Amino acid sequence: MVAQKFTVDLNKPLVFQVGHLGESYQEWIHQPIVSKEGPRFFQSDFWEFLTLTVWWAIPTIWLPVVCWCISMSVRMGHTFPQIVLMVAFGIFMWTLVEYILHRFLFHIETKSYWGNTIHYLLHGCHHKHPMDGLRLVFPPAAAAILCIPFWHLIKLFASPSTTPALFGGGLLGYVMYDVTHYYLHHGQPTNKVPKNLKKYHLNHHFRIQNKGFGITSAFWDRVFGTLPQTKAVEAAR
């Protein structure tokens, strides 16, 4: 007997359906549905609400936290040039975290019921519905939970007075990342740099999903050899 292939009903809440796709899940999420209206995730209105985030909530919530963290290091006696260096280093380290998370966690391949379900919540939904404007940025409640281990990780390598500014820099990098990510999907850039960045990211969604993991820049893709080839290079081959 041949097992009947599971079909997702897009008119019903998706989260607890996608796990049944099994090995077909990876193929399914990389067949994007281009619509600004996202699907229903949960039957519960409460849990559904927690998955929806307007883009401007990210700077509104997190920039005051960034300022507070930086002010802690200032109050502990660090000079302005030192603060600038620490914040810049924090931003730089975020770009590496951004790349690592996107490549090794967000694009992990799953096939079990709970593996598919968790991955869909984490990143699969974004590839399936890339223009869903209310699920493009990371929900603040989840981000707040993740801040705790990141804070303690920085404490292992930094002094008590430098930890807040380094963390603030990393958090600022995250805010820049999430706002940039939203803009790359919904903005209409006219300048060369953002236009190229938008093209680079949409290439990751609609052409080569296993390359081009950088969002705010292609730097780490160049370093680690995951820079997607251009159509011209592929045609030449």
CSV table of N, CA, C and O in Angstrom, one decimal, residues 82-205:
chain,number,residue,atom,x,y,z
A,82,GLN,N,35.5,54.9,24.5
A,82,GLN,CA,35.4,53.5,24.9
A,82,GLN,C,34.0,53.0,24.7
A,82,GLN,O,33.8,51.9,24.2
A,83,ILE,N,33.0,53.8,25.0
A,83,ILE,CA,31.6,53.4,24.8
A,83,ILE,C,31.3,53.1,23.3
A,83,ILE,O,30.7,52.1,22.9
A,84,VAL,N,31.8,54.0,22.5
A,84,VAL,CA,31.6,53.9,21.0
A,84,VAL,C,32.2,52.6,20.5
A,84,VAL,O,31.6,51.8,19.8
A,85,LEU,N,33.4,52.3,21.0
A,85,LEU,CA,34.1,51.0,20.6
A,85,LEU,C,33.4,49.8,21.1
A,85,LEU,O,33.2,48.8,20.3
A,86,MET,N,32.9,49.8,22.3
A,86,MET,CA,32.1,48.7,22.8
A,86,MET,C,30.8,48.5,22.1
A,86,MET,O,30.5,47.3,21.8
A,87,VAL,N,30.1,49.6,21.8
A,87,VAL,CA,28.8,49.4,21.1
A,87,VAL,C,29.1,48.9,19.7
A,87,VAL,O,28.4,48.1,19.2
A,88,ALA,N,30.1,49.5,19.0
A,88,ALA,CA,30.4,49.1,17.7
A,88,ALA,C,30.8,47.6,17.6
A,88,ALA,O,30.4,46.8,16.7
A,89,PHE,N,31.6,47.1,18.6
A,89,PHE,CA,32.0,45.7,18.7
A,89,PHE,C,30.7,44.9,18.9
A,89,PHE,O,30.6,43.8,18.4
A,90,GLY,N,29.8,45.3,19.8
A,90,GLY,CA,28.6,44.6,20.0
A,90,GLY,C,27.8,44.4,18.7
A,90,GLY,O,27.2,43.4,18.5
A,91,ILE,N,27.7,45.5,18.0
A,91,ILE,CA,27.0,45.5,16.7
A,91,ILE,C,27.6,44.5,15.7
A,91,ILE,O,26.9,43.6,15.1
A,92,PHE,N,29.0,44.5,15.7
A,92,PHE,CA,29.7,43.6,14.8
A,92,PHE,C,29.5,42.2,15.2
A,92,PHE,O,29.2,41.3,14.3
A,93,MET,N,29.5,41.9,16.5
A,93,MET,CA,29.3,40.5,17.0
A,93,MET,C,27.8,40.1,16.7
A,93,MET,O,27.6,38.9,16.4
A,94,TRP,N,26.9,41.0,16.7
A,94,TRP,CA,25.5,40.6,16.4
A,94,TRP,C,25.5,40.1,14.9
A,94,TRP,O,24.7,39.1,14.6
A,95,THR,N,26.2,40.8,14.0
A,95,THR,CA,26.1,40.3,12.6
A,95,THR,C,26.6,38.9,12.5
A,95,THR,O,26.0,38.1,11.6
A,96,LEU,N,27.5,38.4,13.3
A,96,LEU,CA,28.0,37.0,13.3
A,96,LEU,C,26.9,36.1,13.9
A,96,LEU,O,26.6,35.1,13.3
A,97,VAL,N,26.3,36.6,15.0
A,97,VAL,CA,25.2,35.8,15.6
A,97,VAL,C,24.0,35.7,14.6
A,97,VAL,O,23.4,34.6,14.4
A,98,GLU,N,23.7,36.8,13.9
A,98,GLU,CA,22.6,36.8,12.9
A,98,GLU,C,22.9,35.7,11.9
A,98,GLU,O,22.0,35.0,11.5
A,99,TYR,N,24.1,35.7,11.4
A,99,TYR,CA,24.5,34.7,10.3
A,99,TYR,C,24.4,33.3,10.9
A,99,TYR,O,23.8,32.4,10.2
A,100,ILE,N,25.0,33.0,12.1
A,100,ILE,CA,25.0,31.7,12.6
A,100,ILE,C,23.6,31.2,12.9
A,100,ILE,O,23.2,30.0,12.5
A,101,LEU,N,22.7,32.0,13.5
A,101,LEU,CA,21.3,31.6,13.7
A,101,LEU,C,20.6,31.3,12.5
A,101,LEU,O,19.9,30.3,12.4
A,102,HIS,N,20.8,32.2,11.5
A,102,HIS,CA,20.0,32.0,10.2
A,102,HIS,C,20.5,30.8,9.5
A,102,HIS,O,19.7,30.0,9.0
A,103,ARG,N,21.8,30.5,9.4
A,103,ARG,CA,22.3,29.4,8.7
A,103,ARG,C,22.1,28.1,9.4
A,103,ARG,O,21.6,27.1,8.8
A,104,PHE,N,22.4,28.0,10.7
A,104,PHE,CA,22.5,26.7,11.4
A,104,PHE,C,21.2,26.4,12.2
A,104,PHE,O,21.0,25.2,12.5
A,105,LEU,N,20.5,27.4,12.6
A,105,LEU,CA,19.2,27.1,13.3
A,105,LEU,C,18.0,27.3,12.5
A,105,LEU,O,17.2,26.4,12.4
A,106,PHE,N,17.9,28.4,11.9
A,106,PHE,CA,16.7,28.7,11.1
A,106,PHE,C,16.6,27.8,9.8
A,106,PHE,O,15.5,27.6,9.3
A,107,HIS,N,17.7,27.3,9.4
A,107,HIS,CA,17.7,26.5,8.2
A,107,HIS,C,18.0,25.0,8.5
A,107,HIS,O,18.5,24.3,7.6
A,108,ILE,N,17.9,24.6,9.7
A,108,ILE,CA,18.0,23.2,10.1
A,108,ILE,C,17.0,22.4,9.4
A,108,ILE,O,15.8,22.8,9.2
A,109,GLU,N,17.3,21.2,8.9
A,109,GLU,CA,16.3,20.4,8.2
A,109,GLU,C,15.6,19.4,9.1
A,109,GLU,O,16.3,18.7,9.9
A,110,THR,N,14.3,19.4,9.1
A,110,THR,CA,13.6,18.6,10.0
A,110,THR,C,12.6,17.7,9.3
A,110,THR,O,12.2,18.0,8.1
A,111,LYS,N,12.1,16.7,9.9
A,111,LYS,CA,11.1,15.8,9.3
A,111,LYS,C,10.2,15.2,10.3
A,111,LYS,O,9.2,14.6,9.9
A,112,SER,N,10.5,15.3,11.6
A,112,SER,CA,9.6,14.7,12.6
A,112,SER,C,8.5,15.7,12.8
A,112,SER,O,8.5,16.9,12.4
A,113,TYR,N,7.4,15.2,13.5
A,113,TYR,CA,6.2,16.1,13.7
A,113,TYR,C,6.6,17.3,14.5
A,113,TYR,O,6.3,18.4,14.0
A,114,TRP,N,7.2,17.1,15.6
A,114,TRP,CA,7.6,18.3,16.5
A,114,TRP,C,8.7,19.1,15.9
A,114,TRP,O,8.8,20.3,16.1
A,115,GLY,N,9.6,18.5,15.2
A,115,GLY,CA,10.7,19.2,14.6
A,115,GLY,C,10.2,20.2,13.5
A,115,GLY,O,10.5,21.3,13.5
A,116,ASN,N,9.3,19.7,12.7
A,116,ASN,CA,8.6,20.5,11.7
A,116,ASN,C,7.8,21.6,12.3
A,116,ASN,O,7.8,22.8,11.8
A,117,THR,N,7.1,21.3,13.4
A,117,THR,CA,6.2,22.3,14.0
A,117,THR,C,7.0,23.4,14.6
A,117,THR,O,6.7,24.6,14.4
A,118,ILE,N,8.1,23.1,15.3
A,118,ILE,CA,8.9,24.1,16.0
A,118,ILE,C,9.6,24.9,14.9
A,118,ILE,O,9.7,26.2,15.0
A,119,HIS,N,10.1,24.2,13.9
A,119,HIS,CA,10.8,25.0,12.8
A,119,HIS,C,9.9,25.9,12.1
A,119,HIS,O,10.3,27.0,11.7
A,120,TYR,N,8.7,25.5,11.9
A,120,TYR,CA,7.7,26.4,11.2
A,120,TYR,C,7.5,27.6,12.0
A,120,TYR,O,7.4,28.7,11.4
A,121,LEU,N,7.3,27.5,13.3
A,121,LEU,CA,7.2,28.7,14.2
A,121,LEU,C,8.4,29.6,14.1
A,121,LEU,O,8.3,30.8,14.2
A,122,LEU,N,9.6,28.9,14.1
A,122,LEU,CA,10.8,29.7,14.2
A,122,LEU,C,11.2,30.4,12.9
A,122,LEU,O,11.5,31.6,12.9
A,123,HIS,N,11.0,29.7,11.8
A,123,HIS,CA,11.5,30.4,10.5
A,123,HIS,C,10.8,29.8,9.3
A,123,HIS,O,10.7,30.6,8.3
A,124,GLY,N,10.2,28.6,9.4
A,124,GLY,CA,9.6,28.1,8.2
A,124,GLY,C,8.4,28.9,7.7
A,124,GLY,O,8.2,29.0,6.5
A,125,CYS,N,7.7,29.5,8.6
A,125,CYS,CA,6.5,30.3,8.3
A,125,CYS,C,7.0,31.5,7.4
A,125,CYS,O,6.2,31.9,6.5
A,126,HIS,N,8.1,32.0,7.7
A,126,HIS,CA,8.6,33.2,7.0
A,126,HIS,C,9.0,32.8,5.5
A,126,HIS,O,8.7,33.6,4.6
A,127,HIS,N,9.5,31.6,5.3
A,127,HIS,CA,9.8,31.2,3.9
A,127,HIS,C,8.5,30.8,3.2
A,127,HIS,O,8.4,31.0,2.0
A,128,LYS,N,7.5,30.3,3.9
A,128,LYS,CA,6.3,29.9,3.2
A,128,LYS,C,5.4,31.2,2.9
A,128,LYS,O,4.8,31.3,1.9
A,129,HIS,N,5.4,32.2,3.8
A,129,HIS,CA,4.7,33.4,3.6
A,129,HIS,C,5.6,34.6,3.8
A,129,HIS,O,5.5,35.3,4.8
A,130,PRO,N,6.5,34.8,2.9
A,130,PRO,CA,7.6,35.8,3.0
A,130,PRO,C,7.1,37.3,3.1
A,130,PRO,O,7.9,38.1,3.6
A,131,MET,N,5.9,37.5,2.7
A,131,MET,CA,5.4,38.9,2.7
A,131,MET,C,4.4,39.2,3.9
A,131,MET,O,3.8,40.2,3.9
A,132,ASP,N,4.3,38.2,4.8
A,132,ASP,CA,3.4,38.4,5.9
A,132,ASP,C,4.0,39.5,6.8
A,132,ASP,O,5.0,39.3,7.6
A,133,GLY,N,3.4,40.7,6.8
A,133,GLY,CA,4.0,41.9,7.4
A,133,GLY,C,4.0,41.8,8.9
A,133,GLY,O,4.7,42.6,9.6
A,134,LEU,N,3.1,41.0,9.5
A,134,LEU,CA,3.0,40.9,11.0
A,134,LEU,C,3.8,39.8,11.6
A,134,LEU,O,3.8,39.6,12.8
A,135,ARG,N,4.5,39.0,10.7
A,135,ARG,CA,5.4,38.0,11.2
A,135,ARG,C,6.8,38.1,10.6
A,135,ARG,O,7.5,37.0,10.5
A,136,LEU,N,7.2,39.3,10.4
A,136,LEU,CA,8.6,39.5,9.8
A,136,LEU,C,9.6,39.8,10.9
A,136,LEU,O,10.8,39.5,10.7
A,137,VAL,N,9.2,40.4,12.0
A,137,VAL,CA,10.1,40.7,13.1
A,137,VAL,C,9.8,39.8,14.2
A,137,VAL,O,8.8,39.1,14.3
A,138,PHE,N,10.9,39.7,15.1
A,138,PHE,CA,10.8,38.7,16.2
A,138,PHE,C,9.9,39.2,17.3
A,138,PHE,O,10.0,40.3,17.7
A,139,PRO,N,9.0,38.3,17.7
A,139,PRO,CA,8.1,38.7,18.8
A,139,PRO,C,8.8,39.2,20.1
A,139,PRO,O,9.7,38.5,20.5
A,140,PRO,N,8.5,40.3,20.6
A,140,PRO,CA,9.2,40.9,21.8
A,140,PRO,C,9.3,39.9,23.0
A,140,PRO,O,10.3,39.9,23.7
A,141,ALA,N,8.2,39.2,23.2
A,141,ALA,CA,8.2,38.3,24.4
A,141,ALA,C,9.2,37.2,24.2
A,141,ALA,O,10.0,36.9,25.2
A,142,ALA,N,9.4,36.6,23.0
A,142,ALA,CA,10.4,35.6,22.8
A,142,ALA,C,11.8,36.2,22.8
A,142,ALA,O,12.7,35.6,23.4
A,143,ALA,N,11.9,37.5,22.3
A,143,ALA,CA,13.2,38.1,22.3
A,143,ALA,C,13.7,38.4,23.7
A,143,ALA,O,14.9,38.3,24.1
A,144,ALA,N,12.8,38.8,24.6
A,144,ALA,CA,13.1,39.1,26.0
A,144,ALA,C,13.6,37.9,26.7
A,144,ALA,O,14.6,37.9,27.5
A,145,ILE,N,13.1,36.7,26.4
A,145,ILE,CA,13.5,35.5,27.0
A,145,ILE,C,15.0,35.1,26.5
A,145,ILE,O,15.8,34.7,27.3
A,146,LEU,N,15.2,35.4,25.2
A,146,LEU,CA,16.5,35.1,24.6
A,146,LEU,C,17.6,36.1,25.1
A,146,LEU,O,18.8,35.7,25.1
A,147,CYS,N,17.2,37.2,25.6
A,147,CYS,CA,18.1,38.2,26.1
A,147,CYS,C,18.9,37.7,27.3
A,147,CYS,O,20.1,38.0,27.5
A,148,ILE,N,18.2,36.9,28.1
A,148,ILE,CA,18.8,36.4,29.4
A,148,ILE,C,20.1,35.6,29.1
A,148,ILE,O,21.1,35.9,29.7
A,149,PRO,N,20.0,34.5,28.3
A,149,PRO,CA,21.3,33.8,28.0
A,149,PRO,C,22.3,34.6,27.3
A,149,PRO,O,23.5,34.4,27.6
A,150,PHE,N,21.9,35.5,26.4
A,150,PHE,CA,22.9,36.3,25.7
A,150,PHE,C,23.6,37.3,26.7
A,150,PHE,O,24.9,37.5,26.6
A,151,TRP,N,22.9,37.8,27.7
A,151,TRP,CA,23.5,38.7,28.7
A,151,TRP,C,24.5,37.9,29.5
A,151,TRP,O,25.7,38.3,29.7
A,152,HIS,N,24.2,36.7,29.9
A,152,HIS,CA,25.1,35.9,30.7
A,152,HIS,C,26.3,35.4,29.9
A,152,HIS,O,27.4,35.2,30.5
A,153,LEU,N,26.1,35.2,28.6
A,153,LEU,CA,27.2,34.7,27.8
A,153,LEU,C,28.2,35.9,27.7
A,153,LEU,O,29.4,35.6,27.8
A,154,ILE,N,27.8,37.1,27.5
A,154,ILE,CA,28.7,38.2,27.5
A,154,ILE,C,29.4,38.4,28.8
A,154,ILE,O,30.6,38.7,28.8
A,155,LYS,N,28.7,38.2,29.9
A,155,LYS,CA,29.3,38.3,31.2
A,155,LYS,C,30.5,37.3,31.4
A,155,LYS,O,31.4,37.6,32.2
A,156,LEU,N,30.5,36.2,30.7
A,156,LEU,CA,31.6,35.3,30.8
A,156,LEU,C,32.9,35.8,30.2
A,156,LEU,O,34.0,35.4,30.7
A,157,PHE,N,32.8,36.7,29.3
A,157,PHE,CA,34.0,37.2,28.6
A,157,PHE,C,34.3,38.7,28.8
A,157,PHE,O,35.3,39.2,28.4
A,158,ALA,N,33.4,39.4,29.5
A,158,ALA,CA,33.6,40.8,29.7
A,158,ALA,C,33.5,41.2,31.2
A,158,ALA,O,33.1,40.4,32.0
A,159,SER,N,34.0,42.4,31.5
A,159,SER,CA,34.0,42.8,32.9
A,159,SER,C,32.6,43.4,33.2
A,159,SER,O,31.8,43.6,32.4
A,160,PRO,N,32.3,43.5,34.5
A,160,PRO,CA,31.0,44.0,34.9
A,160,PRO,C,30.7,45.4,34.3
A,160,PRO,O,29.5,45.7,34.1
A,161,SER,N,31.7,46.2,34.1
A,161,SER,CA,31.4,47.6,33.6
A,161,SER,C,31.3,47.6,32.1
A,161,SER,O,30.7,48.5,31.5
A,162,THR,N,31.9,46.6,31.4
A,162,THR,CA,31.8,46.6,29.9
A,162,THR,C,30.6,45.8,29.4
A,162,THR,O,30.2,46.0,28.3
A,163,THR,N,30.1,44.9,30.2
A,163,THR,CA,29.0,44.0,29.8
A,163,THR,C,27.8,44.8,29.3
A,163,THR,O,27.3,44.5,28.2
A,164,PRO,N,27.3,45.8,30.0
A,164,PRO,CA,26.1,46.5,29.6
A,164,PRO,C,26.3,47.1,28.2
A,164,PRO,O,25.4,47.0,27.4
A,165,ALA,N,27.4,47.8,28.0
A,165,ALA,CA,27.6,48.5,26.7
A,165,ALA,C,27.7,47.5,25.5
A,165,ALA,O,27.2,47.7,24.4
A,166,LEU,N,28.4,46.4,25.8
A,166,LEU,CA,28.5,45.3,24.8
A,166,LEU,C,27.2,44.7,24.5
A,166,LEU,O,26.8,44.5,23.3
A,167,PHE,N,26.4,44.4,25.5
A,167,PHE,CA,25.1,43.9,25.3
A,167,PHE,C,24.2,44.9,24.6
A,167,PHE,O,23.4,44.5,23.7
A,168,GLY,N,24.3,46.2,25.0
A,168,GLY,CA,23.5,47.2,24.3
A,168,GLY,C,23.9,47.3,22.9
A,168,GLY,O,23.0,47.5,22.0
A,169,GLY,N,25.1,47.2,22.6
A,169,GLY,CA,25.5,47.2,21.1
A,169,GLY,C,25.0,46.0,20.4
A,169,GLY,O,24.5,46.2,19.2
A,170,GLY,N,25.0,44.9,21.0
A,170,GLY,CA,24.4,43.7,20.3
A,170,GLY,C,23.0,43.8,20.1
A,170,GLY,O,22.4,43.5,19.1
A,171,LEU,N,22.3,44.4,21.1
A,171,LEU,CA,20.8,44.6,21.1
A,171,LEU,C,20.5,45.6,20.0
A,171,LEU,O,19.5,45.5,19.2
A,172,LEU,N,21.3,46.7,19.9
A,172,LEU,CA,21.2,47.7,18.8
A,172,LEU,C,21.3,47.0,17.5
A,172,LEU,O,20.6,47.3,16.5
A,173,GLY,N,22.3,46.1,17.3
A,173,GLY,CA,22.5,45.4,16.1
A,173,GLY,C,21.3,44.6,15.7
A,173,GLY,O,20.9,44.5,14.6
A,174,TYR,N,20.7,44.0,16.8
A,174,TYR,CA,19.4,43.2,16.5
A,174,TYR,C,18.3,44.1,16.0
A,174,TYR,O,17.6,43.7,15.1
A,175,VAL,N,18.2,45.3,16.6
A,175,VAL,CA,17.1,46.2,16.2
A,175,VAL,C,17.3,46.6,14.7
A,175,VAL,O,16.4,46.6,13.9
A,176,MET,N,18.6,46.9,14.4
A,176,MET,CA,18.9,47.3,13.0
A,176,MET,C,18.6,46.1,12.1
A,176,MET,O,18.1,46.3,11.0
A,177,TYR,N,18.9,44.9,12.5
A,177,TYR,CA,18.6,43.7,11.7
A,177,TYR,C,17.1,43.6,11.4
A,177,TYR,O,16.7,43.4,10.3
A,178,ASP,N,16.3,43.6,12.5
A,178,ASP,CA,14.9,43.3,12.3
A,178,ASP,C,14.2,44.4,11.5
A,178,ASP,O,13.4,44.1,10.7
A,179,VAL,N,14.6,45.7,11.7
A,179,VAL,CA,14.0,46.8,11.0
A,179,VAL,C,14.4,46.7,9.5
A,179,VAL,O,13.6,46.9,8.6
A,180,THR,N,15.7,46.4,9.3
A,180,THR,CA,16.2,46.2,7.9
A,180,THR,C,15.5,45.1,7.2
A,180,THR,O,15.1,45.2,6.0
A,181,HIS,N,15.3,44.0,7.9
A,181,HIS,CA,14.6,42.8,7.4
A,181,HIS,C,13.2,43.2,6.9
A,181,HIS,O,12.8,42.8,5.8
A,182,TYR,N,12.5,43.9,7.7
A,182,TYR,CA,11.2,44.3,7.3
A,182,TYR,C,11.2,45.2,6.1
A,182,TYR,O,10.4,45.0,5.1
A,183,TYR,N,12.2,46.1,6.1
A,183,TYR,CA,12.3,47.0,4.9
A,183,TYR,C,12.6,46.3,3.6
A,183,TYR,O,12.1,46.7,2.6
A,184,LEU,N,13.5,45.3,3.7
A,184,LEU,CA,13.9,44.6,2.5
A,184,LEU,C,12.7,43.8,1.9
A,184,LEU,O,12.7,43.6,0.7
A,185,HIS,N,11.7,43.5,2.7
A,185,HIS,CA,10.5,42.8,2.2
A,185,HIS,C,9.4,43.8,1.7
A,185,HIS,O,8.8,43.6,0.7
A,186,HIS,N,9.3,44.9,2.4
A,186,HIS,CA,8.2,45.8,2.2
A,186,HIS,C,8.6,47.2,1.7
A,186,HIS,O,7.7,48.0,1.2
A,187,GLY,N,9.8,47.6,1.8
A,187,GLY,CA,10.3,48.9,1.4
A,187,GLY,C,10.5,48.9,-0.1
A,187,GLY,O,10.7,47.8,-0.8
A,188,GLN,N,10.6,50.1,-0.7
A,188,GLN,CA,10.9,50.3,-2.1
A,188,GLN,C,12.2,51.2,-2.2
A,188,GLN,O,12.0,52.4,-2.5
A,189,PRO,N,13.3,50.6,-2.0
A,189,PRO,CA,14.6,51.4,-2.0
A,189,PRO,C,14.9,52.0,-3.3
A,189,PRO,O,14.6,51.4,-4.4
A,190,THR,N,15.4,53.2,-3.3
A,190,THR,CA,15.8,53.9,-4.6
A,190,THR,C,17.4,54.0,-4.7
A,190,THR,O,17.9,54.1,-5.8
A,191,ASN,N,18.1,53.9,-3.5
A,191,ASN,CA,19.5,54.0,-3.6
A,191,ASN,C,20.1,52.7,-3.8
A,191,ASN,O,19.5,51.6,-3.6
A,192,LYS,N,21.3,52.7,-4.3
A,192,LYS,CA,22.0,51.5,-4.8
A,192,LYS,C,22.2,50.4,-3.7
A,192,LYS,O,21.9,49.2,-3.9
A,193,VAL,N,22.7,50.8,-2.6
A,193,VAL,CA,23.1,49.9,-1.5
A,193,VAL,C,21.8,49.1,-1.0
A,193,VAL,O,21.8,47.9,-1.0
A,194,PRO,N,20.8,49.8,-0.6
A,194,PRO,CA,19.6,49.1,-0.1
A,194,PRO,C,18.9,48.3,-1.2
A,194,PRO,O,18.3,47.2,-1.0
A,195,LYS,N,19.0,48.8,-2.5
A,195,LYS,CA,18.4,48.1,-3.6
A,195,LYS,C,19.1,46.7,-3.8
A,195,LYS,O,18.5,45.7,-4.0
A,196,ASN,N,20.4,46.8,-3.7
A,196,ASN,CA,21.2,45.5,-3.9
A,196,ASN,C,21.0,44.6,-2.7
A,196,ASN,O,20.9,43.4,-2.9
A,197,LEU,N,20.8,45.2,-1.5
A,197,LEU,CA,20.6,44.3,-0.3
A,197,LEU,C,19.2,43.6,-0.4
A,197,LEU,O,19.0,42.5,-0.1
A,198,LYS,N,18.2,44.4,-0.9
A,198,LYS,CA,16.9,43.8,-1.1
A,198,LYS,C,16.9,42.7,-2.1
A,198,LYS,O,16.4,41.6,-1.9
A,199,LYS,N,17.6,42.9,-3.2
A,199,LYS,CA,17.8,41.9,-4.3
A,199,LYS,C,18.5,40.7,-3.7
A,199,LYS,O,18.1,39.5,-4.0
A,200,TYR,N,19.5,40.9,-2.9
A,200,TYR,CA,20.3,39.8,-2.3
A,200,TYR,C,19.4,39.0,-1.4
A,200,TYR,O,19.5,37.7,-1.5
A,201,HIS,N,18.6,39.6,-0.6
A,201,HIS,CA,17.8,38.8,0.3
A,201,HIS,C,16.6,38.1,-0.4
A,201,HIS,O,16.3,37.0,0.0
A,202,LEU,N,16.0,38.8,-1.3
A,202,LEU,CA,14.9,38.1,-2.0
A,202,LEU,C,15.4,37.0,-2.9
A,202,LEU,O,14.7,36.0,-3.1
A,203,ASN,N,16.6,37.0,-3.3
A,203,ASN,CA,17.3,35.9,-4.0
A,203,ASN,C,17.3,34.7,-3.1
A,203,ASN,O,17.1,33.5,-3.5
A,204,HIS,N,17.6,34.9,-1.8
A,204,HIS,CA,17.6,33.9,-0.8
A,204,HIS,C,16.2,33.2,-0.6
A,204,HIS,O,16.1,32.0,-0.5
A,205,HIS,N,15.2,34.0,-0.8
A,205,HIS,CA,13.8,33.5,-0.6
A,205,HIS,C,13.3,32.8,-1.8
A,205,HIS,O,12.7,31.7,-1.7
